[in-house]
mmCIF file of C-alpha atoms in Angstrom:
data_model
loop_
_atom_site.group_PDB
_atom_site.id
_atom_site.type_symbol
_atom_site.label_atom_id
_atom_site.label_comp_id
_atom_site.label_asym_id
_atom_site.label_seq_id
_atom_site.Cartn_x
_atom_site.Cartn_y
_atom_site.Cartn_z
ATOM 1 C CA GLN A 29 -39.437 8.614 0.218
ATOM 2 C CA LYS A 30 -36.396 6.373 0.025
ATOM 3 C CA GLU A 31 -35.786 3.790 2.745
ATOM 4 C CA VAL A 32 -32.271 5.128 3.291
ATOM 5 C CA GLU A 33 -31.330 8.792 2.879
ATOM 6 C CA GLN A 34 -27.733 9.951 2.482
ATOM 7 C CA ASP A 35 -26.457 13.365 1.438
ATOM 8 C CA PRO A 36 -24.389 12.820 -1.736
ATOM 9 C CA GLY A 37 -22.107 15.776 -0.957
ATOM 10 C CA PRO A 38 -19.537 16.249 -2.325
ATOM 11 C CA LEU A 39 -17.470 16.793 0.798
ATOM 12 C CA SER A 40 -13.968 18.274 0.594
ATOM 13 C CA VAL A 41 -11.690 18.469 3.648
ATOM 14 C CA PRO A 42 -8.004 19.185 4.270
ATOM 15 C CA GLU A 43 -5.692 16.346 5.227
ATOM 16 C CA GLY A 44 -5.856 15.616 8.948
ATOM 17 C CA ALA A 45 -9.445 16.820 9.386
ATOM 18 C CA ILE A 46 -12.259 14.733 10.798
ATOM 19 C CA VAL A 47 -14.732 13.514 8.195
ATOM 20 C CA SER A 48 -18.308 13.106 9.390
ATOM 21 C CA LEU A 49 -20.807 11.116 7.323
ATOM 22 C CA ASN A 50 -24.354 10.121 8.162
ATOM 23 C CA CYS A 51 -27.504 8.393 6.972
ATOM 24 C CA THR A 52 -31.095 8.316 8.106
ATOM 25 C CA TYR A 53 -33.536 5.500 7.507
ATOM 26 C CA SER A 54 -37.236 4.835 7.821
ATOM 27 C CA ASN A 55 -37.501 1.062 8.304
ATOM 28 C CA SER A 56 -37.382 0.228 12.017
ATOM 29 C CA ALA A 57 -36.783 -3.456 11.174
ATOM 30 C CA PHE A 58 -33.188 -2.771 10.124
ATOM 31 C CA GLN A 59 -30.777 -4.426 12.538
ATOM 32 C CA TYR A 60 -27.411 -4.470 10.777
ATOM 33 C CA PHE A 61 -25.708 -1.316 9.640
ATOM 34 C CA MET A 62 -22.724 -1.193 7.336
ATOM 35 C CA TRP A 63 -20.444 1.296 5.681
ATOM 36 C CA TYR A 64 -18.914 0.553 2.303
ATOM 37 C CA ARG A 65 -16.114 2.466 0.634
ATOM 38 C CA GLN A 66 -15.998 2.728 -3.153
ATOM 39 C CA TYR A 67 -12.981 4.011 -5.026
ATOM 40 C CA SER A 68 -13.417 5.366 -8.536
ATOM 41 C CA ARG A 69 -14.128 2.635 -11.092
ATOM 42 C CA LYS A 70 -14.092 -0.056 -8.407
ATOM 43 C CA GLY A 71 -16.731 -2.047 -6.575
ATOM 44 C CA PRO A 72 -17.799 -1.162 -3.031
ATOM 45 C CA GLU A 73 -15.813 -2.790 -0.240
ATOM 46 C CA LEU A 74 -17.043 -3.325 3.302
ATOM 47 C CA LEU A 75 -15.432 -0.907 5.747
ATOM 48 C CA MET A 76 -17.297 -1.497 8.999
ATOM 49 C CA TYR A 77 -20.491 -2.967 10.325
ATOM 50 C CA THR A 78 -22.455 -2.693 13.572
ATOM 51 C CA TYR A 79 -25.388 -4.527 15.029
ATOM 52 C CA SER A 80 -28.216 -2.556 16.642
ATOM 53 C CA SER A 81 -27.356 0.638 18.527
ATOM 54 C CA GLY A 82 -23.953 1.639 19.808
ATOM 55 C CA ASN A 83 -20.476 2.568 18.695
ATOM 56 C CA LYS A 84 -17.721 0.610 17.019
ATOM 57 C CA GLU A 85 -14.164 1.750 16.475
ATOM 58 C CA ASP A 86 -11.579 0.391 14.053
ATOM 59 C CA GLY A 87 -8.397 2.387 13.813
ATOM 60 C CA ARG A 88 -9.225 5.842 12.475
ATOM 61 C CA PHE A 89 -12.837 4.867 11.773
ATOM 62 C CA THR A 90 -15.772 5.051 14.193
ATOM 63 C CA ALA A 91 -19.306 3.937 13.369
ATOM 64 C CA GLN A 92 -22.282 4.990 15.460
ATOM 65 C CA VAL A 93 -25.870 3.784 15.362
ATOM 66 C CA ASP A 94 -28.812 5.455 17.075
ATOM 67 C CA LYS A 95 -31.844 3.259 16.413
ATOM 68 C CA SER A 96 -34.181 5.496 18.407
ATOM 69 C CA SER A 97 -33.453 8.320 15.966
ATOM 70 C CA LYS A 98 -32.955 6.033 12.940
ATOM 71 C CA TYR A 99 -29.612 7.690 12.352
ATOM 72 C CA ILE A 100 -26.161 6.262 11.676
ATOM 73 C CA SER A 101 -22.790 7.981 11.387
ATOM 74 C CA LEU A 102 -19.248 7.281 10.267
ATOM 75 C CA PHE A 103 -16.325 9.357 11.475
ATOM 76 C CA ILE A 104 -12.865 9.302 9.934
ATOM 77 C CA ARG A 105 -10.138 10.784 12.118
ATOM 78 C CA ASP A 106 -6.856 12.143 10.800
ATOM 79 C CA SER A 107 -8.121 11.873 7.243
ATOM 80 C CA GLN A 108 -5.643 11.039 4.489
ATOM 81 C CA PRO A 109 -5.754 11.645 0.726
ATOM 82 C CA SER A 110 -6.118 7.868 0.370
ATOM 83 C CA ASP A 111 -9.497 8.186 2.127
ATOM 84 C CA SER A 112 -10.834 10.039 -0.917
ATOM 85 C CA ALA A 113 -13.688 7.851 -2.126
ATOM 86 C CA THR A 114 -17.449 7.488 -2.082
ATOM 87 C CA TYR A 115 -18.849 6.152 1.174
ATOM 88 C CA LEU A 116 -22.127 4.261 1.098
ATOM 89 C CA CYS A 117 -24.183 3.302 4.101
ATOM 90 C CA ALA A 118 -26.117 0.048 3.901
ATOM 91 C CA MET A 119 -28.512 -1.700 6.204
ATOM 92 C CA SER A 120 -30.459 -4.899 6.445
ATOM 93 C CA ARG A 121 -32.886 -6.937 8.432
ATOM 94 C CA LEU A 122 -30.684 -9.975 7.742
ATOM 95 C CA SER A 123 -33.266 -12.443 8.931
ATOM 96 C CA SER A 124 -32.817 -16.101 8.047
ATOM 97 C CA ASN A 125 -34.603 -15.593 4.720
ATOM 98 C CA ASP A 126 -33.709 -12.014 3.846
ATOM 99 C CA TYR A 127 -30.173 -11.055 2.913
ATOM 100 C CA LYS A 128 -30.988 -7.907 0.988
ATOM 101 C CA LEU A 129 -29.062 -4.715 1.666
ATOM 102 C CA SER A 130 -30.590 -1.259 1.257
ATOM 103 C CA PHE A 131 -27.967 1.288 0.259
ATOM 104 C CA GLY A 132 -27.776 5.039 0.648
ATOM 105 C CA ALA A 133 -26.886 7.171 -2.373
ATOM 106 C CA GLY A 134 -23.258 7.516 -1.232
ATOM 107 C CA THR A 135 -21.270 10.591 -0.170
ATOM 108 C CA THR A 136 -18.241 11.539 -2.254
ATOM 109 C CA VAL A 137 -15.319 12.619 -0.079
ATOM 110 C CA THR A 138 -12.137 14.351 -1.209
ATOM 111 C CA VAL A 139 -9.259 14.796 1.232
ATOM 112 C CA ARG A 140 -6.920 17.548 0.024
ATOM 113 C CA ALA A 141 -3.193 17.103 0.633
ATOM 114 C CA ASP B 1 -7.806 -15.630 -2.949
ATOM 115 C CA ALA B 2 -9.449 -14.357 -6.123
ATOM 116 C CA GLY B 3 -12.308 -11.950 -5.646
ATOM 117 C CA VAL B 4 -15.521 -11.711 -7.605
ATOM 118 C CA ILE B 5 -14.688 -11.618 -11.299
ATOM 119 C CA GLN B 6 -16.900 -9.829 -13.778
ATOM 120 C CA SER B 7 -16.662 -9.638 -17.544
ATOM 121 C CA PRO B 8 -16.556 -7.685 -19.674
ATOM 122 C CA ARG B 9 -15.303 -4.589 -17.814
ATOM 123 C CA HIS B 10 -16.734 -2.313 -20.482
ATOM 124 C CA GLU B 11 -19.455 -2.875 -23.051
ATOM 125 C CA VAL B 12 -20.657 -0.447 -25.680
ATOM 126 C CA THR B 13 -23.438 -1.572 -27.958
ATOM 127 C CA GLU B 14 -26.322 -0.239 -29.971
ATOM 128 C CA MET B 15 -29.904 -0.095 -28.858
ATOM 129 C CA GLY B 16 -31.779 -3.302 -29.572
ATOM 130 C CA GLN B 17 -28.788 -5.584 -29.218
ATOM 131 C CA GLU B 18 -28.579 -8.395 -26.694
ATOM 132 C CA VAL B 19 -26.149 -7.831 -23.832
ATOM 133 C CA THR B 20 -24.762 -10.587 -21.603
ATOM 134 C CA LEU B 21 -22.865 -9.793 -18.427
ATOM 135 C CA ARG B 22 -20.926 -12.509 -16.624
ATOM 136 C CA CYS B 23 -19.922 -13.123 -13.042
ATOM 137 C CA LYS B 24 -17.761 -15.646 -11.229
ATOM 138 C CA PRO B 25 -18.405 -15.489 -7.479
ATOM 139 C CA ILE B 26 -15.891 -16.270 -4.755
ATOM 140 C CA SER B 27 -15.570 -20.003 -4.299
ATOM 141 C CA GLY B 28 -17.659 -21.301 -1.415
ATOM 142 C CA HIS B 29 -20.025 -18.343 -1.318
ATOM 143 C CA ASP B 30 -23.661 -19.426 -1.330
ATOM 144 C CA TYR B 31 -25.229 -16.081 -2.194
ATOM 145 C CA LEU B 32 -24.882 -14.095 -5.398
ATOM 146 C CA PHE B 33 -26.294 -10.623 -5.995
ATOM 147 C CA TRP B 34 -26.686 -8.492 -9.116
ATOM 148 C CA TYR B 35 -26.810 -4.705 -8.678
ATOM 149 C CA ARG B 36 -27.113 -1.715 -10.972
ATOM 150 C CA GLN B 37 -25.547 1.657 -10.122
ATOM 151 C CA THR B 38 -26.464 4.983 -11.699
ATOM 152 C CA MET B 39 -25.981 8.584 -10.635
ATOM 153 C CA MET B 40 -29.718 9.126 -10.426
ATOM 154 C CA ARG B 41 -30.779 5.974 -8.562
ATOM 155 C CA GLY B 42 -27.619 4.878 -6.759
ATOM 156 C CA LEU B 43 -27.008 1.178 -6.116
ATOM 157 C CA GLU B 44 -30.083 -0.964 -6.733
ATOM 158 C CA LEU B 45 -30.442 -4.685 -6.108
ATOM 159 C CA LEU B 46 -31.790 -6.441 -9.177
ATOM 160 C CA ILE B 47 -31.849 -10.107 -8.123
ATOM 161 C CA TYR B 48 -30.131 -12.504 -5.770
ATOM 162 C CA PHE B 49 -29.525 -16.240 -5.679
ATOM 163 C CA ASN B 50 -28.995 -18.722 -2.891
ATOM 164 C CA ASN B 51 -27.311 -21.989 -3.861
ATOM 165 C CA ASN B 52 -27.975 -21.199 -7.538
ATOM 166 C CA VAL B 53 -31.717 -20.647 -6.970
ATOM 167 C CA PRO B 54 -33.230 -17.175 -7.566
ATOM 168 C CA ILE B 55 -34.664 -15.945 -4.265
ATOM 169 C CA ASP B 56 -35.831 -12.418 -4.996
ATOM 170 C CA ASP B 57 -36.068 -10.843 -8.435
ATOM 171 C CA SER B 58 -38.350 -7.990 -7.457
ATOM 172 C CA GLY B 59 -35.692 -5.469 -8.462
ATOM 173 C CA MET B 60 -35.484 -6.614 -12.062
ATOM 174 C CA PRO B 61 -36.834 -3.612 -13.966
ATOM 175 C CA GLU B 62 -38.775 -5.444 -16.669
ATOM 176 C CA ASP B 63 -39.003 -8.582 -18.740
ATOM 177 C CA ARG B 64 -36.094 -7.494 -20.903
ATOM 178 C CA PHE B 65 -33.828 -8.448 -17.999
ATOM 179 C CA SER B 66 -33.104 -12.039 -17.067
ATOM 180 C CA ALA B 67 -30.525 -13.714 -14.838
ATOM 181 C CA LYS B 68 -29.344 -17.281 -14.512
ATOM 182 C CA MET B 69 -26.989 -19.193 -12.322
ATOM 183 C CA PRO B 70 -26.388 -22.589 -13.928
ATOM 184 C CA ASN B 71 -23.788 -23.604 -11.329
ATOM 185 C CA ALA B 72 -22.086 -22.348 -8.204
ATOM 186 C CA SER B 73 -19.259 -20.670 -10.077
ATOM 187 C CA PHE B 74 -21.056 -18.761 -12.817
ATOM 188 C CA SER B 75 -23.935 -16.370 -13.314
ATOM 189 C CA THR B 76 -25.184 -14.244 -16.197
ATOM 190 C CA LEU B 77 -27.353 -11.160 -16.463
ATOM 191 C CA LYS B 78 -28.908 -10.700 -19.867
ATOM 192 C CA ILE B 79 -30.665 -7.682 -21.365
ATOM 193 C CA GLN B 80 -32.638 -8.273 -24.552
ATOM 194 C CA PRO B 81 -33.382 -5.951 -26.260
ATOM 195 C CA SER B 82 -31.169 -3.288 -24.717
ATOM 196 C CA GLU B 83 -32.219 0.372 -24.438
ATOM 197 C CA PRO B 84 -30.229 3.566 -23.769
ATOM 198 C CA ARG B 85 -31.771 3.834 -20.277
ATOM 199 C CA ASP B 86 -30.075 0.544 -19.370
ATOM 200 C CA SER B 87 -26.715 2.349 -19.431
ATOM 201 C CA ALA B 88 -25.196 1.938 -15.975
ATOM 202 C CA VAL B 89 -22.519 0.098 -14.044
ATOM 203 C CA TYR B 90 -23.618 -3.436 -13.191
ATOM 204 C CA PHE B 91 -22.067 -5.107 -10.168
ATOM 205 C CA CYS B 92 -22.052 -8.683 -9.069
ATOM 206 C CA ALA B 93 -21.443 -9.529 -5.409
ATOM 207 C CA SER B 94 -21.196 -12.746 -3.449
ATOM 208 C CA SER B 95 -21.509 -13.614 0.217
ATOM 209 C CA PRO B 96 -21.038 -16.687 2.416
ATOM 210 C CA GLY B 97 -24.458 -15.971 3.905
ATOM 211 C CA THR B 98 -24.215 -18.443 6.719
ATOM 212 C CA GLY B 99 -25.848 -16.225 9.300
ATOM 213 C CA GLY B 100 -25.058 -13.061 11.183
ATOM 214 C CA VAL B 101 -23.453 -10.253 9.271
ATOM 215 C CA GLN B 102 -21.867 -11.680 6.178
ATOM 216 C CA PRO B 103 -20.277 -8.996 4.022
ATOM 217 C CA GLN B 104 -21.051 -8.866 0.373
ATOM 218 C CA HIS B 105 -17.904 -8.894 -1.757
ATOM 219 C CA PHE B 106 -18.284 -6.897 -4.947
ATOM 220 C CA GLY B 107 -16.608 -7.270 -8.293
ATOM 221 C CA ASP B 108 -15.298 -4.212 -10.123
ATOM 222 C CA GLY B 109 -18.391 -4.003 -12.299
ATOM 223 C CA THR B 110 -19.286 -3.872 -15.966
ATOM 224 C CA ARG B 111 -19.667 -0.363 -17.359
ATOM 225 C CA LEU B 112 -22.467 -0.652 -19.923
ATOM 226 C CA SER B 113 -23.253 2.002 -22.518
ATOM 227 C CA ILE B 114 -26.205 1.565 -24.859
ATOM 228 C CA LEU B 115 -26.110 3.966 -27.810
#
């Protein structure tokens, strides 16, 4: 079983819809939770990060973490065609001697104009 | 501010040949990471460095792979001899790594095809 599970999709939605993405994980030591966005033929770029449980909002993006369920989510409101990309969740213990990130497989999202 | 720079962007070579991938991290970043991305396995960490010293190479698939970081502004990932199953996109990332959540900044990758 992988440490981080993410449904690869693909996910196709009409412009303006809410996009809902999620990941589950097995390692209870994870403390930091991140979402990366990767456009075609580009490297991943950090979209949002959260520490421990709770919600974080940044414009049209909302990240949620439920550590008791080992479940994280990313919501994109009022989706735009420019949001079409692959979204990867990532998480880490980020202790003083461990900077490794564990990534999900990525979910490919297409927003139709 | 220049991002992480990788070269070459594309590499096509025949099985058995030596392949060298190059990375220039963002200036001032203490951590450098090498990843491999495939459809089957997703994004996998191969090795990472802190202040030019390899910290964890447990993701390096086998002895055919080696990585060096001779100075703070340059790193290489070498595959010798290369095999078709090494075909993938290889990413380099760097991070300030000074505590807390420090994002990893990725280059645009090297798309490697071994024939």
